[in-house]
C-alpha positions in Angstrom: 54.9 -71.2 12.7 55.0 -70.0 9.2 58.1 -69.1 7.3 57.4 -65.8 5.4 60.8 -65.7 3.8 59.3 -67.1 0.6 56.6 -64.5 0.5 57.1 -62.1 -2.5 55.0 -59.0 -3.0 53.8 -57.6 -6.3 54.4 -53.9 -6.9 52.6 -52.0 -9.5 54.7 -51.6 -12.7 56.7 -54.7 -11.9 55.2 -57.0 -14.5 55.8 -56.6 -18.3 52.2 -56.9 -19.5 53.1 -55.7 -23.1 55.3 -58.8 -23.6 52.4 -61.3 -23.1 51.0 -63.3 -25.9 47.8 -61.3 -25.3 49.4 -57.9 -24.6 48.0 -55.5 -22.1 48.9 -52.1 -20.7 48.9 -51.5 -17.0 46.9 -48.4 -16.2 48.5 -46.0 -13.8 47.6 -42.6 -12.2 44.1 -43.6 -11.1 42.2 -44.2 -7.8 39.2 -46.3 -7.0 36.6 -46.3 -4.3 34.0 -49.0 -3.7 30.6 -47.6 -2.8 28.0 -49.8 -1.2 24.4 -48.8 -0.7 22.8 -49.2 2.7 19.4 -48.7 1.3 17.5 -49.3 -1.9 20.1 -49.4 -4.7 17.8 -47.9 -7.3 17.0 -44.8 -5.2 20.7 -44.3 -4.4 21.7 -44.7 -8.0 19.1 -42.2 -9.1 20.0 -39.7 -6.4 23.8 -39.9 -7.1 23.5 -40.3 -10.9 25.1 -43.7 -10.8 24.7 -46.4 -13.5 22.4 -49.3 -13.0 23.5 -53.0 -12.9 25.6 -54.0 -15.8 26.4 -50.4 -16.9 29.3 -48.0 -16.6 29.2 -44.2 -16.9 31.1 -41.2 -15.8 33.8 -43.0 -13.8 31.3 -45.3 -12.1 30.8 -49.0 -12.7 27.8 -50.9 -11.3 29.3 -54.2 -10.1 26.4 -55.5 -8.1 23.1 -54.6 -6.6 23.8 -51.4 -4.6 27.6 -51.8 -5.3 29.7 -49.5 -7.5 33.3 -49.0 -8.3 34.2 -45.4 -8.6 37.3 -44.6 -10.7 39.0 -41.3 -11.1 42.4 -39.8 -11.9 44.8 -40.0 -9.0 44.8 -36.2 -8.8 41.1 -36.3 -7.9 41.4 -38.8 -5.1 40.8 -36.3 -2.2 38.0 -34.6 -4.0 36.2 -37.9 -4.7 36.8 -39.1 -1.2 35.3 -35.9 0.2 32.3 -36.2 -2.1 31.7 -39.8 -1.1 32.1 -39.0 2.6 29.1 -36.7 2.2 27.0 -39.3 0.6 24.1 -40.5 2.7 23.0 -44.1 2.9 26.2 -45.4 1.4 29.6 -46.7 2.6 32.8 -46.0 0.7 36.3 -47.4 0.9 39.4 -46.5 -1.0 40.4 -49.7 -2.8 43.0 -48.2 -5.2 45.9 -50.2 -3.8 43.9 -53.5 -3.9 43.1 -53.4 -7.6 45.0 -53.5 -10.9 43.5 -52.2 -14.2 44.7 -53.3 -17.6 43.9 -51.9 -21.0 43.6 -54.9 -23.2 43.2 -53.0 -26.5 40.8 -54.3 -29.1 40.5 -57.8 -27.9 36.7 -58.0 -27.2 36.1 -61.1 -29.4 39.0 -63.0 -27.7 38.0 -61.9 -24.2 34.5 -63.0 -25.1 35.7 -66.4 -26.0 37.9 -66.7 -22.9 35.1 -65.6 -20.5 32.0 -66.8 -22.2 30.6 -63.3 -22.3 29.2 -61.7 -25.5 31.4 -58.6 -26.3 28.3 -56.4 -26.1 28.1 -57.2 -22.3 31.3 -55.1 -21.7 31.1 -52.7 -24.7 30.6 -49.0 -24.5 28.6 -48.0 -21.4 28.5 -51.6 -20.2 30.3 -53.6 -17.5 30.3 -57.2 -16.6 31.7 -59.2 -13.6 32.9 -62.7 -14.3 35.8 -65.1 -13.8 38.9 -64.6 -15.9 41.5 -67.4 -15.5 39.5 -68.4 -12.4 39.8 -64.9 -10.9 36.9 -62.6 -10.3 37.3 -59.7 -12.7 35.3 -56.7 -14.0 35.3 -56.0 -17.8 34.3 -52.7 -19.4 35.3 -50.6 -22.3 38.1 -48.1 -22.4 37.5 -44.3 -22.5 37.9 -44.4 -26.3 35.4 -47.2 -26.3 37.6 -49.1 -28.8 39.1 -51.5 -26.4 38.6 -53.7 -23.3 39.5 -52.8 -19.8 39.8 -55.5 -17.1 40.0 -54.8 -13.3 40.9 -57.4 -10.8 42.5 -57.9 -7.3 46.2 -57.1 -7.5 47.1 -60.3 -5.6 46.2 -62.2 -8.8 48.5 -60.2 -11.1 51.2 -62.9 -11.7 48.5 -65.5 -12.3 46.7 -63.3 -14.9 50.1 -62.4 -16.6 50.9 -66.2 -16.9 47.4 -66.8 -18.3 47.7 -64.2 -20.9 50.7 -66.1 -22.3 48.9 -69.5 -22.6 45.4 -68.3 -23.5 46.3 -66.9 -26.9 
């Protein structure tokens, strides 16, 4: 039998990301859906106007062959869910509560050194999946295209926060 008394949960907004040696800003007010193609990914991408592998555009990030992360303001959650429900040949799931998104500011060179990725791989209009502190993460640019955004599983939040203190 397991003792769950030691189990602590992470709640969004609980961690001070701005106080890290490499400061970050936790993004709030957004939702995310994972969209997986059941058929040829290139045909689905063309039909739905989705970006191709390694690219990001209009709230969609291509994170794998036939695999996209759709991001929208929280106020558009129901509209996006309805639109994705009508999509043929794809499966969609709301993953908003499973992910955390950080705005890392203008740290592309540093993030490039820490991940081994050239900053151009996650610059404007681009996206890259790799490990960050041993955790699977997605890197892309911010809306202003002047900074780096990182998206990862919320269960790794404390680990990433500790890493930002020692990685600088």
